[in-house]
PDB file of C-alpha atoms in Angstrom:
ATOM      1  CA  MET A   1      -0.025  -0.231   0.007  1.00 72.00           C
ATOM      2  CA  LYS A   2       1.288   3.502  -0.945  1.00 79.00           C
ATOM      3  CA  PRO A   3       1.608   5.832   2.449  1.00 81.00           C
ATOM      4  CA  GLU A   4      -0.839   7.929   1.126  1.00 81.00           C
ATOM      5  CA  GLU A   5      -3.430   5.200   0.976  1.00 78.00           C
ATOM      6  CA  GLN A   6      -2.259   3.816   4.149  1.00 79.00           C
ATOM      7  CA  ARG A   7      -2.694   7.575   5.953  1.00 79.00           C
ATOM      8  CA  LEU A   8      -6.187   7.615   4.237  1.00 74.00           C
ATOM      9  CA  TRP A   9      -7.032   3.990   5.143  1.00 75.00           C
ATOM     10  CA  SER A  10      -5.961   4.353   8.829  1.00 76.00           C
ATOM     11  CA  MET A  11      -8.283   7.627   8.989  1.00 74.00           C
ATOM     12  CA  VAL A  12     -11.155   5.792   7.825  1.00 72.00           C
ATOM     13  CA  ALA A  13     -10.594   2.713  10.309  1.00 72.00           C
ATOM     14  CA  ALA A  14     -10.439   5.206  13.119  1.00 74.00           C
ATOM     15  CA  THR A  15     -14.075   6.326  12.514  1.00 73.00           C
ATOM     16  CA  VAL A  16     -15.273   2.867  12.253  1.00 69.00           C
ATOM     17  CA  HIS A  17     -17.468   1.581  15.891  1.00 62.00           C
ATOM     18  CA  PRO A  18     -19.305  -1.865  15.935  1.00 61.00           C
ATOM     19  CA  LEU A  19     -22.824  -1.831  15.685  1.00 56.00           C
ATOM     20  CA  PRO A  20     -25.067  -1.673  18.699  1.00 56.00           C
ATOM     21  CA  SER A  21     -26.139  -5.363  19.919  1.00 54.00           C
ATOM     22  CA  ARG A  22     -29.239  -5.026  18.575  1.00 53.00           C
ATOM     23  CA  PHE A  23     -27.779  -5.177  15.096  1.00 50.00           C
ATOM     24  CA  ALA A  24     -25.642  -8.335  16.003  1.00 50.00           C
ATOM     25  CA  PRO A  25     -26.693 -11.460  14.111  1.00 52.00           C
ATOM     26  CA  LYS A  26     -29.320 -13.724  16.104  1.00 52.00           C
ATOM     27  CA  THR A  27     -27.483 -17.140  14.964  1.00 50.00           C
ATOM     28  CA  PRO A  28     -23.730 -17.617  15.388  1.00 48.00           C
ATOM     29  CA  ARG A  29     -21.664 -17.273  12.610  1.00 47.00           C
ATOM     30  CA  PRO A  30     -19.617 -20.740  11.541  1.00 47.00           C
ATOM     31  CA  GLN A  31     -16.550 -20.837  12.578  1.00 46.00           C
ATOM     32  CA  THR A  32     -13.686 -20.418   9.930  1.00 45.00           C
ATOM     33  CA  LEU A  33     -10.212 -22.333  10.537  1.00 47.00           C
ATOM     34  CA  ASP A  34      -8.557 -18.585  11.393  1.00 50.00           C
ATOM     35  CA  ALA A  35     -11.374 -18.247  14.199  1.00 48.00           C
ATOM     36  CA  ALA A  36     -10.348 -21.546  15.370  1.00 44.00           C
ATOM     37  CA  ALA A  37      -6.860 -20.593  15.375  1.00 48.00           C
ATOM     38  CA  ARG A  38      -7.517 -17.820  17.935  1.00 51.00           C
ATOM     39  CA  ILE A  39      -9.673 -19.938  20.066  1.00 49.00           C
ATOM     40  CA  GLU A  40      -7.393 -22.623  20.880  1.00 53.00           C
ATOM     41  CA  PRO A  41      -4.607 -23.896  19.160  1.00 58.00           C
ATOM     42  CA  SER A  42      -5.099 -28.040  19.613  1.00 61.00           C
ATOM     43  CA  ARG A  43      -8.803 -27.106  18.359  1.00 56.00           C
ATOM     44  CA  ALA A  44      -7.466 -25.387  15.430  1.00 50.00           C
ATOM     45  CA  GLN A  45      -5.280 -28.349  14.354  1.00 57.00           C
ATOM     46  CA  GLU A  46      -8.226 -30.898  15.091  1.00 57.00           C
ATOM     47  CA  ALA A  47     -10.374 -28.705  12.630  1.00 47.00           C
ATOM     48  CA  LYS A  48      -7.855 -27.883  10.211  1.00 50.00           C
ATOM     49  CA  GLN A  49      -7.300 -32.028  10.079  1.00 53.00           C
ATOM     50  CA  ARG A  50     -11.155 -32.472   9.908  1.00 49.00           C
ATOM     51  CA  LEU A  51     -11.050 -30.035   6.823  1.00 47.00           C
ATOM     52  CA  ARG A  52      -8.569 -32.160   4.895  1.00 50.00           C
ATOM     53  CA  GLU A  53     -10.103 -35.225   5.414  1.00 50.00           C
ATOM     54  CA  ALA A  54     -13.335 -33.808   4.429  1.00 45.00           C
ATOM     55  CA  LEU A  55     -11.951 -32.589   1.408  1.00 52.00           C
ATOM     56  CA  GLU A  56      -9.670 -35.035  -0.237  1.00 62.00           C
ATOM     57  CA  GLY A  57      -8.282 -33.758  -3.429  1.00 77.00           C
ATOM     58  CA  ILE A  58      -9.520 -35.471  -6.545  1.00 78.00           C
ATOM     59  CA  GLU A  59      -7.627 -38.527  -7.427  1.00 79.00           C
ATOM     60  CA  PRO A  60      -4.687 -37.392  -9.857  1.00 81.00           C
ATOM     61  CA  ASN A  61      -5.747 -39.557 -12.946  1.00 80.00           C
ATOM     62  CA  ARG A  62      -9.449 -38.289 -12.671  1.00 80.00           C
ATOM     63  CA  ARG A  63      -8.224 -34.642 -11.904  1.00 83.00           C
ATOM     64  CA  HIS A  64      -6.106 -35.127 -15.683  1.00 83.00           C
ATOM     65  CA  ARG A  65      -9.062 -36.328 -17.263  1.00 82.00           C
ATOM     66  CA  ILE A  66     -10.972 -33.905 -16.179  1.00 85.00           C
ATOM     67  CA  ALA A  67      -8.771 -30.849 -16.986  1.00 84.00           C
ATOM     68  CA  LYS A  68      -8.147 -32.576 -20.584  1.00 81.00           C
ATOM     69  CA  GLU A  69     -11.534 -32.604 -20.977  1.00 80.00           C
ATOM     70  CA  ARG A  70     -11.758 -36.381 -21.186  1.00 81.00           C
ATOM     71  CA  GLU A  71     -13.851 -36.647 -18.484  1.00 82.00           C
ATOM     72  CA  GLU A  72     -16.858 -33.900 -18.686  1.00 83.00           C
ATOM     73  CA  ILE A  73     -17.538 -31.060 -16.844  1.00 87.00           C
ATOM     74  CA  GLY A  74     -21.150 -31.372 -16.436  1.00 86.00           C
ATOM     75  CA  ALA A  75     -21.615 -27.642 -15.520  1.00 90.00           C
ATOM     76  CA  ARG A  76     -20.193 -24.391 -14.033  1.00 92.00           C
ATOM     77  CA  ILE A  77     -21.174 -21.741 -11.869  1.00 93.00           C
ATOM     78  CA  ASP A  78     -19.701 -18.378 -11.644  1.00 93.00           C
ATOM     79  CA  LEU A  79     -19.616 -16.920  -8.139  1.00 92.00           C
ATOM     80  CA  HIS A  80     -18.363 -13.244  -8.829  1.00 87.00           C
ATOM     81  CA  GLY A  81     -19.839 -10.412  -7.438  1.00 85.00           C
ATOM     82  CA  LEU A  82     -21.837 -12.548  -5.035  1.00 90.00           C
ATOM     83  CA  THR A  83     -21.879 -11.870  -1.265  1.00 91.00           C
ATOM     84  CA  GLN A  84     -21.045 -14.681   0.882  1.00 92.00           C
ATOM     85  CA  ASP A  85     -24.561 -15.796   1.660  1.00 93.00           C
ATOM     86  CA  ARG A  86     -25.880 -15.528  -1.571  1.00 94.00           C
ATOM     87  CA  ALA A  87     -22.948 -17.472  -2.993  1.00 93.00           C
ATOM     88  CA  LYS A  88     -22.878 -20.311  -0.444  1.00 94.00           C
ATOM     89  CA  ALA A  89     -27.091 -20.868  -1.072  1.00 94.00           C
ATOM     90  CA  ALA A  90     -26.016 -20.610  -5.232  1.00 94.00           C
ATOM     91  CA  LEU A  91     -23.360 -23.019  -4.544  1.00 94.00           C
ATOM     92  CA  GLU A  92     -25.356 -25.732  -2.753  1.00 94.00           C
ATOM     93  CA  GLY A  93     -28.508 -25.343  -5.108  1.00 94.00           C
ATOM     94  CA  PHE A  94     -26.395 -25.869  -7.938  1.00 94.00           C
ATOM     95  CA  LEU A  95     -24.537 -28.826  -6.207  1.00 93.00           C
ATOM     96  CA  HIS A  96     -27.845 -30.648  -5.802  1.00 94.00           C
ATOM     97  CA  ARG A  97     -28.787 -29.977  -9.077  1.00 93.00           C
ATOM     98  CA  ALA A  98     -25.774 -31.112 -10.600  1.00 93.00           C
ATOM     99  CA  PHE A  99     -26.337 -34.406  -8.384  1.00 93.00           C
ATOM    100  CA  ASP A 100     -29.440 -35.014  -9.200  1.00 92.00           C
ATOM    101  CA  ASP A 101     -28.929 -34.763 -12.965  1.00 91.00           C
ATOM    102  CA  GLY A 102     -25.804 -37.174 -12.803  1.00 89.00           C
ATOM    103  CA  TRP A 103     -22.961 -35.051 -13.404  1.00 90.00           C
ATOM    104  CA  ARG A 104     -19.752 -36.600 -11.981  1.00 89.00           C
ATOM    105  CA  ALA A 105     -17.681 -33.025 -12.453  1.00 90.00           C
ATOM    106  CA  VAL A 106     -18.623 -29.554 -12.413  1.00 93.00           C
ATOM    107  CA  LEU A 107     -16.465 -26.436 -12.144  1.00 92.00           C
ATOM    108  CA  VAL A 108     -16.926 -23.959  -9.577  1.00 93.00           C
ATOM    109  CA  ILE A 109     -15.390 -20.335 -10.557  1.00 92.00           C
ATOM    110  CA  THR A 110     -14.783 -18.108  -7.278  1.00 91.00           C
ATOM    111  CA  GLY A 111     -12.409 -15.691  -8.621  1.00 87.00           C
ATOM    112  CA  LYS A 112      -8.943 -15.213  -7.169  1.00 85.00           C
ATOM    113  CA  GLY A 113      -9.573 -11.424  -5.173  1.00 81.00           C
ATOM    114  CA  VAL A 114      -7.770  -8.567  -5.661  1.00 77.00           C
ATOM    115  CA  GLN A 115      -4.668  -9.578  -4.586  1.00 74.00           C
ATOM    116  CA  GLY A 116      -5.069 -13.508  -4.368  1.00 68.00           C
ATOM    117  CA  ASP A 117      -6.722 -13.665  -1.317  1.00 75.00           C
ATOM    118  CA  GLY A 118     -10.554 -13.668  -2.159  1.00 84.00           C
ATOM    119  CA  VAL A 119     -13.051 -14.379   0.468  1.00 89.00           C
ATOM    120  CA  LEU A 120     -15.200 -16.974  -1.679  1.00 90.00           C
ATOM    121  CA  ARG A 121     -11.857 -18.778  -2.823  1.00 88.00           C
ATOM    122  CA  LYS A 122     -11.065 -18.970   0.925  1.00 87.00           C
ATOM    123  CA  ARG A 123     -14.678 -20.091   2.065  1.00 90.00           C
ATOM    124  CA  VAL A 124     -16.166 -22.249  -0.856  1.00 91.00           C
ATOM    125  CA  PRO A 125     -13.510 -24.973   0.088  1.00 90.00           C
ATOM    126  CA  GLU A 126     -14.753 -25.079   4.028  1.00 90.00           C
ATOM    127  CA  TRP A 127     -18.602 -24.760   2.222  1.00 91.00           C
ATOM    128  CA  LEU A 128     -17.951 -27.888   0.284  1.00 89.00           C
ATOM    129  CA  GLY A 129     -16.687 -29.798   3.429  1.00 87.00           C
ATOM    130  CA  GLU A 130     -19.703 -29.584   5.583  1.00 88.00           C
ATOM    131  CA  ALA A 131     -21.585 -32.522   6.854  1.00 87.00           C
ATOM    132  CA  HIS A 132     -24.518 -31.799   4.561  1.00 89.00           C
ATOM    133  CA  LEU A 133     -22.914 -32.116   1.251  1.00 88.00           C
ATOM    134  CA  THR A 134     -20.496 -35.269   2.257  1.00 87.00           C
ATOM    135  CA  HIS A 135     -23.040 -37.533   0.379  1.00 89.00           C
ATOM    136  CA  ILE A 136     -22.532 -35.004  -2.887  1.00 91.00           C
ATOM    137  CA  VAL A 137     -18.918 -33.935  -3.011  1.00 90.00           C
ATOM    138  CA  ALA A 138     -16.174 -36.830  -3.584  1.00 88.00           C
ATOM    139  CA  GLY A 139     -13.202 -34.217  -3.804  1.00 88.00           C
ATOM    140  CA  ILE A 140     -11.671 -30.888  -4.907  1.00 89.00           C
ATOM    141  CA  SER A 141      -8.687 -29.636  -6.952  1.00 88.00           C
ATOM    142  CA  GLU A 142      -7.677 -26.460  -8.282  1.00 88.00           C
ATOM    143  CA  ALA A 143      -8.328 -25.901 -11.416  1.00 87.00           C
ATOM    144  CA  ALA A 144      -6.359 -26.338 -14.240  1.00 86.00           C
ATOM    145  CA  ARG A 145      -5.054 -22.755 -15.882  1.00 88.00           C
ATOM    146  CA  HIS A 146      -7.162 -22.820 -18.933  1.00 89.00           C
ATOM    147  CA  HIS A 147     -10.369 -23.592 -16.616  1.00 88.00           C
ATOM    148  CA  GLY A 148      -9.598 -20.390 -14.273  1.00 85.00           C
ATOM    149  CA  GLY A 149      -6.415 -22.138 -12.274  1.00 86.00           C
ATOM    150  CA  ALA A 150      -6.192 -20.550  -8.961  1.00 85.00           C
ATOM    151  CA  GLY A 151      -9.765 -18.765  -9.228  1.00 89.00           C
ATOM    152  CA  ALA A 152     -11.382 -22.086 -10.159  1.00 90.00           C
ATOM    153  CA  LEU A 153     -12.034 -25.425  -8.744  1.00 91.00           C
ATOM    154  CA  TYR A 154     -13.094 -28.640  -9.758  1.00 91.00           C
ATOM    155  CA  VAL A 155     -15.360 -30.689  -7.751  1.00 92.00           C
ATOM    156  CA  ALA A 156     -15.922 -34.226  -8.267  1.00 90.00           C
ATOM    157  CA  LEU A 157     -19.297 -35.452  -7.326  1.00 90.00           C
ATOM    158  CA  LYS A 158     -20.110 -38.978  -6.037  1.00 89.00           C
ATOM    159  CA  ARG A 159     -22.508 -41.575  -8.260  1.00 87.00           C
ATOM    160  CA  LYS A 160     -26.115 -41.059  -7.623  1.00 81.00           C
ATOM    161  CA  PRO A 161     -27.224 -44.309  -6.252  1.00 79.00           C
ATOM    162  CA  ARG A 162     -29.422 -46.354  -8.424  1.00 77.00           C
ATOM    163  CA  THR A 163     -33.190 -46.812  -6.844  1.00 67.00           C
TER     164      THR A 163
END
C-alpha cells in the first residue's frame, strides 16, 4: 500500500465503530479455521485435519481427465460478485441440481480476489466440506489454468445411488 493510501485507510479505520448489539446476528456465524486458531491451538489443528479429511483432493488421474476434458465438466457456476450468503446458497443449489442430473464433475469459479486473497476463494472449500454435502462431494482440486487456475475449483461428485 502506498503511504498516502495507508494514511487515508488509517483515518477511515479510526472512524469505524461496532454496531450496537441489537444489530448483531442472532445466529452464531460458522467458525472458520482462522477463528478456530484464535480460540485454542489444539482445536485449530483438529479443525484443519477434519477439513483436510472431508475435502480430499480429486484422484490425480481423474483430475487429469477432467483438466484434459476427457471426463466432461457437466456444469459450471460463476460466483463472482455475490455476497457470501448468496454465493453459499447458489453453490449448494447448484451442487444438488448437478448431483440429481447425474453429473460427476463440475467447475466452481470463485475468482482470485484483488491480490489473490479472495473471500469466496477461501470460503468455498470450507462450504464444500460441510457435513450436509458429504453425500455429494467426492473431492476438490484447483482447476487447470485454462479453466480458471487458482480462481476456480474442480468438484468431483459422487455417483448417484441407483434406485
